[in-house]
CSV table of C-alpha atoms and ligand atoms in Angstrom, one decimal:
chain,number,residue,atom,x,y,z
A,208,UNK,CA,3.1,-15.7,-23.9
A,209,UNK,CA,2.4,-12.6,-21.8
A,210,UNK,CA,5.8,-12.1,-20.1
A,211,UNK,CA,7.5,-9.2,-21.8
A,212,UNK,CA,4.2,-7.4,-22.6
A,213,UNK,CA,4.1,-3.7,-21.8
A,214,UNK,CA,1.6,-2.7,-19.0
A,215,UNK,CA,-1.2,-1.3,-21.1
A,216,UNK,CA,-0.7,-4.0,-23.8
A,217,UNK,CA,-1.1,-6.7,-21.0
A,218,UNK,CA,-4.3,-5.0,-19.6
A,219,UNK,CA,-5.9,-4.8,-23.1
A,220,UNK,CA,-4.9,-8.5,-23.6
A,221,UNK,CA,-6.6,-9.4,-20.4
A,222,UNK,CA,-9.7,-7.5,-21.4
A,223,UNK,CA,-9.9,-9.4,-24.7
A,224,UNK,CA,-9.5,-12.6,-22.7
A,225,UNK,CA,-12.7,-11.8,-20.8
A,226,UNK,CA,-11.5,-10.0,-17.7
A,227,UNK,CA,-13.9,-7.2,-16.6
A,228,UNK,CA,-11.7,-4.2,-17.2
A,229,UNK,CA,-13.4,-1.0,-18.4
A,230,UNK,CA,-11.3,1.0,-20.9
A,231,UNK,CA,-11.2,4.0,-18.7
A,232,UNK,CA,-9.8,1.9,-15.8
A,233,UNK,CA,-7.1,0.6,-18.1
A,234,UNK,CA,-6.3,4.2,-19.1
A,235,UNK,CA,-6.3,5.3,-15.4
A,236,UNK,CA,-3.8,2.6,-14.4
A,237,UNK,CA,-1.7,3.6,-17.4
A,238,UNK,CA,-1.7,7.3,-16.5
A,239,UNK,CA,-0.7,6.4,-12.9
A,240,UNK,CA,2.2,4.3,-14.3
A,241,UNK,CA,3.3,7.3,-16.3
A,242,UNK,CA,3.4,9.5,-13.2
A,243,UNK,CA,5.3,6.8,-11.4
A,244,UNK,CA,8.0,6.9,-14.1
A,245,UNK,CA,8.3,10.6,-13.5
A,246,UNK,CA,8.5,10.0,-9.7
A,247,UNK,CA,11.1,7.2,-10.3
A,248,UNK,CA,13.2,9.6,-12.3
A,249,UNK,CA,12.9,12.4,-9.7
A,250,UNK,CA,13.7,10.0,-6.8
A,251,UNK,CA,16.7,8.4,-8.6
A,252,UNK,CA,18.4,11.8,-9.0
A,253,UNK,CA,18.9,11.8,-5.2
A,254,UNK,CA,21.2,14.6,-4.0
A,255,UNK,CA,21.6,15.9,-7.6
A,256,UNK,CA,18.0,17.1,-7.5
A,257,UNK,CA,18.7,19.4,-4.6
A,258,UNK,CA,15.4,18.5,-3.0
A,259,UNK,CA,16.3,16.0,-0.4
A,260,UNK,CA,15.6,16.9,3.2
A,261,UNK,CA,12.7,18.4,5.2
A,262,UNK,CA,10.2,20.8,3.7
A,263,UNK,CA,9.5,22.6,7.0
A,264,UNK,CA,5.8,21.8,7.0
A,265,UNK,CA,3.6,19.1,8.5
A,266,UNK,CA,0.8,17.1,6.9
A,267,UNK,CA,-2.6,16.7,8.4
A,268,UNK,CA,-1.3,13.8,10.5
A,269,UNK,CA,1.3,16.0,12.2
A,270,UNK,CA,4.2,14.4,10.3
A,271,UNK,CA,7.1,16.4,9.0
A,272,UNK,CA,6.9,16.5,5.3
A,273,UNK,CA,9.9,16.0,3.1
A,274,UNK,CA,10.4,18.2,0.1
A,275,UNK,CA,10.0,15.1,-2.1
A,276,UNK,CA,6.7,14.2,-0.4
A,277,UNK,CA,5.3,17.5,-1.7
A,278,UNK,CA,6.9,17.3,-5.1
A,279,UNK,CA,5.7,13.7,-5.8
A,280,UNK,CA,2.2,14.6,-4.5
A,281,UNK,CA,2.1,17.4,-7.0
A,282,UNK,CA,3.4,15.2,-9.9
A,283,UNK,CA,0.5,12.7,-9.2
A,284,UNK,CA,-2.2,15.3,-8.5
A,285,UNK,CA,-1.4,17.6,-11.4
A,286,UNK,CA,-1.1,14.8,-13.9
A,287,UNK,CA,-4.3,13.0,-12.9
A,288,UNK,CA,-6.5,16.1,-12.5
A,289,UNK,CA,-6.3,16.7,-16.2
A,290,UNK,CA,-6.6,13.1,-17.3
A,291,UNK,CA,-10.4,13.1,-17.7
A,292,UNK,CA,-10.4,9.8,-15.7
A,293,UNK,CA,-10.9,10.8,-12.0
A,294,UNK,CA,-13.7,12.6,-10.3
A,295,UNK,CA,-11.5,13.4,-7.3
A,296,UNK,CA,-8.4,12.3,-5.4
A,297,UNK,CA,-7.2,11.7,-1.8
A,298,UNK,CA,-3.6,12.0,-0.9
A,299,UNK,CA,-1.6,11.3,2.3
A,300,UNK,CA,-0.1,14.8,1.9
A,301,UNK,CA,-3.4,16.8,1.5
A,302,UNK,CA,-5.9,17.2,4.3
A,303,UNK,CA,-9.1,17.3,2.2
A,304,UNK,CA,-10.2,15.6,-1.0
A,305,UNK,CA,-8.6,17.0,-4.1
A,306,UNK,CA,-11.3,18.3,-6.4
A,307,UNK,CA,-11.0,18.1,-10.2
A,308,UNK,CA,-12.3,20.7,-12.6
A,309,UNK,CA,-15.8,19.7,-13.9
A,310,UNK,CA,-14.6,19.4,-17.6
A,311,UNK,CA,-11.8,17.1,-16.6
A,312,UNK,CA,-13.8,14.8,-14.3
A,313,UNK,CA,-14.0,11.0,-14.9
A,314,UNK,CA,-15.6,8.1,-13.2
A,315,UNK,CA,-13.1,7.1,-10.6
A,316,UNK,CA,-11.6,8.2,-7.2
A,317,UNK,CA,-7.9,7.8,-6.8
A,318,UNK,CA,-6.4,7.5,-3.3
A,319,UNK,CA,-2.6,7.6,-3.1
A,320,UNK,CA,0.5,7.9,-0.9
A,321,UNK,CA,2.9,9.5,-3.4
A,322,UNK,CA,6.1,8.6,-1.5
A,323,UNK,CA,5.7,6.0,1.1
A,324,UNK,CA,8.7,5.4,3.4
A,325,UNK,CA,10.0,8.9,2.7
A,326,UNK,CA,12.0,8.9,5.9
A,327,UNK,CA,14.3,6.5,4.0
A,328,UNK,CA,15.0,8.9,1.1
A,329,UNK,CA,18.0,10.6,2.7
A,330,UNK,CA,19.6,7.3,3.4
A,331,UNK,CA,19.1,5.8,-0.1
A,332,UNK,CA,16.8,3.0,0.9
A,333,UNK,CA,13.8,1.9,-1.2
A,334,UNK,CA,10.7,4.0,-1.2
A,335,UNK,CA,7.5,3.8,-3.2
A,336,UNK,CA,4.1,5.0,-4.3
A,337,UNK,CA,0.8,3.3,-3.3
A,338,UNK,CA,-2.5,3.8,-4.9
A,339,UNK,CA,-6.1,2.6,-4.7
A,340,UNK,CA,-8.9,3.1,-7.2
A,341,UNK,CA,-12.6,3.4,-6.2
A,342,UNK,CA,-15.6,4.1,-8.3
A,343,UNK,CA,-17.1,7.6,-7.7
A,344,UNK,CA,-20.7,7.0,-6.6
A,345,UNK,CA,-22.0,9.9,-8.7
A,346,UNK,CA,-19.6,9.4,-11.6
A,347,UNK,CA,-18.3,12.6,-13.2
A,348,UNK,CA,-21.6,14.6,-12.6
A,349,UNK,CA,-20.6,16.3,-9.4
A,350,UNK,CA,-17.7,17.1,-7.2
A,351,UNK,CA,-17.4,14.1,-4.9
A,352,UNK,CA,-18.1,14.7,-1.2
A,353,UNK,CA,-16.0,13.2,1.6
A,354,UNK,CA,-18.6,10.5,2.1
A,355,UNK,CA,-18.2,9.3,-1.5
A,356,UNK,CA,-14.6,8.4,-0.7
A,357,UNK,CA,-15.4,6.5,2.5
A,358,UNK,CA,-15.9,3.1,1.0
A,359,UNK,CA,-14.7,-0.2,2.3
A,360,UNK,CA,-11.6,-1.8,0.8
A,361,UNK,CA,-13.7,-4.6,-0.7
A,362,UNK,CA,-15.1,-1.9,-3.1
A,363,UNK,CA,-11.6,-1.2,-4.7
A,364,UNK,CA,-11.5,-1.6,-8.5
A,365,UNK,CA,-7.7,-1.7,-8.6
A,366,UNK,CA,-4.8,-1.2,-6.3
A,367,UNK,CA,-1.1,-1.1,-6.8
A,368,UNK,CA,2.3,0.1,-5.7
A,369,UNK,CA,5.6,1.0,-7.2
A,370,UNK,CA,8.8,0.2,-5.4
A,371,UNK,CA,11.7,2.5,-6.3
A,372,UNK,CA,14.6,0.1,-5.5
A,373,UNK,CA,17.6,-1.3,-7.3
A,374,UNK,CA,14.9,-1.8,-10.0
A,375,UNK,CA,11.6,0.0,-10.3
A,376,UNK,CA,8.7,-2.4,-10.1
A,377,UNK,CA,5.0,-1.7,-10.6
A,378,UNK,CA,2.8,-4.2,-8.7
A,379,UNK,CA,-0.9,-4.3,-9.8
A,380,UNK,CA,-4.1,-6.0,-9.0
A,381,UNK,CA,-7.5,-5.4,-10.7
A,382,UNK,CA,-9.0,-8.3,-8.7
A,383,UNK,CA,-7.7,-11.0,-11.0
A,384,UNK,CA,-4.4,-11.9,-9.3
A,385,UNK,CA,-1.3,-9.8,-8.9
A,386,UNK,CA,1.2,-9.0,-11.6
A,387,UNK,CA,4.6,-7.3,-11.5
A,388,UNK,CA,6.0,-5.0,-14.2
A,389,UNK,CA,9.7,-4.0,-14.2
A,390,UNK,CA,10.6,-0.6,-15.6
A,391,UNK,CA,12.8,-1.1,-18.6
A,392,UNK,CA,14.6,2.3,-18.7
A,393,UNK,CA,16.0,1.6,-22.1
A,394,UNK,CA,12.5,1.8,-23.6
A,395,UNK,CA,10.8,3.8,-20.8
A,396,UNK,CA,8.1,1.1,-20.3
A,397,UNK,CA,6.9,-1.1,-17.5
A,398,UNK,CA,7.2,-4.7,-18.8
A,399,UNK,CA,5.5,-7.7,-17.4
A,400,UNK,CA,8.0,-9.8,-15.5
A,401,UNK,CA,5.8,-11.9,-13.1
A,402,UNK,CA,2.3,-12.9,-13.8
A,403,UNK,CA,0.1,-14.4,-11.0
A,404,UNK,CA,2.2,-13.8,-7.9
A,405,UNK,CA,1.6,-16.3,-5.2
A,406,UNK,CA,2.6,-15.9,-1.5
A,407,UNK,CA,3.8,-19.0,0.3
A,408,UNK,CA,1.2,-20.1,2.9
A,409,UNK,CA,3.9,-20.6,5.6
A,410,UNK,CA,6.7,-18.4,6.7
A,411,UNK,CA,9.5,-18.0,9.3
A,412,UNK,CA,10.2,-14.3,8.6
A,413,UNK,CA,8.5,-11.5,10.5
A,414,UNK,CA,8.8,-7.7,10.2
A,415,UNK,CA,7.8,-5.3,13.0
A,416,UNK,CA,9.3,-2.2,14.6
A,417,UNK,CA,10.5,-3.8,17.8
A,418,UNK,CA,11.3,-0.4,19.3
A,419,UNK,CA,7.5,0.0,19.9
A,420,UNK,CA,7.2,-3.2,21.9
A,421,UNK,CA,6.3,-1.6,25.2
A,422,UNK,CA,3.4,0.2,23.6
A,423,UNK,CA,1.7,-2.9,22.0
A,424,UNK,CA,-1.2,-4.8,23.3
A,425,UNK,CA,-0.7,-8.1,25.1
A,426,UNK,CA,-1.5,-10.5,22.2
A,427,UNK,CA,1.1,-8.9,20.0
A,428,UNK,CA,3.7,-8.9,22.7
A,429,UNK,CA,3.0,-12.6,23.3
A,430,UNK,CA,3.2,-13.6,19.6
A,431,UNK,CA,6.5,-11.8,19.1
A,432,UNK,CA,7.9,-13.3,22.3
A,433,UNK,CA,6.9,-16.8,21.0
A,434,UNK,CA,8.5,-16.1,17.6
A,435,UNK,CA,11.7,-15.2,19.5
A,436,UNK,CA,11.6,-18.5,21.4
A,437,UNK,CA,12.1,-20.2,18.1
A,438,UNK,CA,12.0,-24.0,18.0
A,439,UNK,CA,11.9,-24.2,21.8
A,440,UNK,CA,8.7,-22.1,22.0
A,441,UNK,CA,5.0,-22.9,21.3
A,442,UNK,CA,5.4,-21.9,17.6
A,443,UNK,CA,8.0,-24.6,17.2
A,444,UNK,CA,10.2,-23.0,14.5
A,445,UNK,CA,13.1,-20.6,14.3
A,446,UNK,CA,12.2,-17.2,12.9
A,447,UNK,CA,14.2,-14.5,11.1
A,448,UNK,CA,13.4,-10.7,11.4
A,449,UNK,CA,13.5,-7.8,8.9
A,450,UNK,CA,12.5,-4.2,9.2
A,451,UNK,CA,13.1,-1.8,6.3
A,452,UNK,CA,10.7,0.9,7.5
A,453,UNK,CA,9.3,1.2,4.0
A,454,UNK,CA,6.0,-0.7,3.7
A,455,UNK,CA,6.4,-1.0,-0.1
A,456,UNK,CA,9.7,-2.8,0.4
A,457,UNK,CA,8.3,-5.1,3.1
A,458,UNK,CA,5.2,-6.0,1.0
A,459,UNK,CA,7.3,-6.6,-2.1
A,460,UNK,CA,9.6,-9.0,-0.1
A,461,UNK,CA,6.5,-10.9,1.2
A,462,UNK,CA,5.1,-11.2,-2.4
A,463,UNK,CA,8.5,-12.7,-3.5
A,464,UNK,CA,9.2,-15.1,-0.6
A,465,UNK,CA,6.5,-14.9,2.0
A,466,UNK,CA,6.6,-13.4,5.4
A,467,UNK,CA,4.5,-11.5,7.9
A,468,UNK,CA,4.5,-7.7,8.3
A,469,UNK,CA,2.9,-6.0,11.3
A,470,UNK,CA,2.3,-2.4,12.3
A,471,UNK,CA,-0.1,-3.1,15.2
A,472,UNK,CA,-2.1,-0.8,17.4
A,473,UNK,CA,0.1,0.9,20.0
A,474,UNK,CA,-0.8,3.2,22.9
A,475,UNK,CA,1.7,6.0,22.1
A,476,UNK,CA,-1.3,8.1,21.1
A,477,UNK,CA,-4.6,6.4,22.1
A,478,UNK,CA,-6.5,8.6,19.6
A,479,UNK,CA,-4.7,6.7,16.7
A,480,UNK,CA,-5.5,3.1,15.9
A,481,UNK,CA,-2.0,2.4,14.6
A,482,UNK,CA,0.4,4.2,12.3
A,483,UNK,CA,-0.7,3.2,8.8
A,484,UNK,CA,-3.6,4.7,7.0
A,485,UNK,CA,-6.6,2.7,5.8
A,486,UNK,CA,-7.5,4.3,2.5
A,487,UNK,CA,-4.1,4.6,0.8
A,488,UNK,CA,-1.9,2.1,2.6
A,489,UNK,CA,-3.7,-0.7,4.3
A,490,UNK,CA,-6.6,-1.2,1.9
A,491,UNK,CA,-4.5,-1.3,-1.3
A,492,UNK,CA,-1.9,-3.5,0.2
A,493,UNK,CA,-4.6,-5.7,1.7
A,494,UNK,CA,-6.2,-6.1,-1.8
A,495,UNK,CA,-2.8,-7.0,-3.3
A,496,UNK,CA,-1.9,-9.5,-0.5
A,497,UNK,CA,-5.3,-11.2,-0.7
A,498,UNK,CA,-5.1,-11.4,-4.5
A,499,UNK,CA,-1.7,-13.2,-4.1
A,500,UNK,CA,-3.2,-15.7,-1.7
A,501,UNK,CA,-2.2,-14.1,1.6
A,502,UNK,CA,-4.2,-12.5,4.3
A,503,UNK,CA,-4.5,-8.9,5.5
A,504,UNK,CA,-6.0,-8.4,9.0
A,505,UNK,CA,-6.2,-5.9,11.8
A,506,UNK,CA,-5.5,-8.8,14.2
A,507,UNK,CA,-9.3,-9.0,14.7
A,508,UNK,CA,-10.6,-9.2,11.2
A,509,UNK,CA,-10.2,-8.5,7.5
A,510,UNK,CA,-8.8,-5.0,6.8
A,511,UNK,CA,-10.8,-4.6,3.6
A,512,UNK,CA,-14.0,-4.9,5.6
A,513,UNK,CA,-13.1,-2.1,8.1
A,514,UNK,CA,-15.6,0.8,8.0
A,515,UNK,CA,-14.0,3.9,6.6
A,516,UNK,CA,-14.6,7.0,8.7
A,517,UNK,CA,-12.1,9.4,7.4
A,518,UNK,CA,-9.6,10.0,4.5
A,519,UNK,CA,-6.6,9.7,6.9
A,520,UNK,CA,-8.1,7.0,9.2
A,521,UNK,CA,-5.5,4.7,10.8
A,522,UNK,CA,-5.7,1.0,11.3
A,523,UNK,CA,-3.6,-1.8,12.8
A,524,UNK,CA,-2.0,-3.9,10.0
A,525,UNK,CA,-1.0,-7.6,10.1
A,526,UNK,CA,-0.5,-9.0,6.6
A,527,UNK,CA,1.4,-11.7,4.6
A,528,UNK,CA,1.6,-15.5,4.6
A,529,UNK,CA,-2.0,-16.7,5.4
A,530,UNK,CA,-1.0,-19.4,8.0
A,531,UNK,CA,1.0,-16.9,10.0
A,532,UNK,CA,-1.6,-14.1,9.9
A,533,UNK,CA,-4.2,-16.6,11.1
A,534,UNK,CA,-1.9,-17.4,14.1
A,535,UNK,CA,-1.7,-13.7,15.0
A,536,UNK,CA,-5.5,-13.5,14.8
A,537,UNK,CA,-5.7,-16.5,17.1
A,538,UNK,CA,-3.5,-14.7,19.7
A,539,UNK,CA,-6.0,-11.9,19.6
A,540,UNK,CA,-9.1,-14.0,19.8
A,541,UNK,CA,-7.7,-16.0,22.7
A,542,UNK,CA,-7.0,-12.8,24.6
A,543,UNK,CA,-10.6,-11.6,23.9
A,544,UNK,CA,-12.1,-14.8,25.3
A,545,UNK,CA,-10.0,-14.5,28.5
A,546,UNK,CA,-10.9,-10.8,29.0
B,93,LIG,P1,4.9,7.4,5.7
B,93,LIG,O1,3.7,7.1,4.8
B,93,LIG,O2,4.9,8.7,6.4
B,93,LIG,O3,6.2,7.1,5.0
B,93,LIG,O4,4.8,6.3,6.9
B,93,LIG,C1,4.6,4.9,6.6
B,93,LIG,C2,5.9,4.1,6.8
B,93,LIG,C3,5.7,2.7,6.2
B,93,LIG,O5,6.3,2.7,4.9
B,93,LIG,C4,6.6,1.9,7.2
B,93,LIG,O6,6.1,0.6,7.3
B,93,LIG,C5,6.4,2.7,8.5
B,93,LIG,O7,6.0,4.0,8.2
B,93,LIG,C6,7.7,2.7,9.2
B,93,LIG,O8,7.5,3.2,10.5
B,93,LIG,P2,8.6,3.4,11.6
B,93,LIG,O9,9.1,4.8,11.4
B,93,LIG,O10,7.9,3.2,12.9
B,93,LIG,O11,9.7,2.4,11.4
B,94,LIG,MG1,2.8,6.2,3.7
């Protein structure tokens, strides 16, 4: 009976059961979970913390940073840089890779978005932390170079996210399915509540920011138009729509009851291939969705096989229930054939 096991206890149990999980990867996941408890505590204090609102700076992507973006980035970076488990880190909030002192270096690279959906903080809607673990090609011997980080999503050793909602839940994959651990604040531990998450193959619920419709490419416009035609249209079923504007909340919902989430390419700024970032948003979420039986695509192919060209590279994202993601890919491939 694994339900009720604490996070680290469960990972050690899996290792004993034959899952390929190095001890230092277990330790790294555990350390990340500790920082997420600290972030959960900080976020939950809301207005009491006196740190809601804008920090007055911009990150490398030209986005306004919230004070909590910076505070949560520091919580993660400071904690992990003395853990002896990472050789370097990449964060949404920091332009360049974060180096780790030589004596503290470990074998892994950690990519993270410390507070995803932070525009929702002031209005008290769920936000989260997303992370992805890669192996450092040179191990702990040298400071990793930018190139060392630029690995495809299929190279990920673990990925996860934490949603800070009505309850705080840690969602994890190490390539052996997806498991959910709920924070039991009475004992201060993440406790296994769902083992082996499975996304329904079919869905009638889509999530997309409709306000960007005029900037999308034709296949995406056509797919959404057909969803809106419901049972009278070519898709032959009535759809429902959700948009939380927090990817962690959208992906969590899809893991629980299925659905499709899209942040497609749009031509607001032709230099950007979408809004979401490959290394610390799309890849880890793609790994989790696939491990739960869903699909994660750019509309043209698998996200986890996209070549990585930069720490903050953007990518179109279409993920969720496999049959529905496949349909969106068909809309794109049909359009390519006509062109
Ligand atoms: P962030 O990392 O700056 O918070 O941006 C990512 C977020 C996602 O969580 C969410 O899906 C999307 O941005 C919402 O975008 P929009 O503001 O277009 O609704
Ligand atoms: Mg983000």
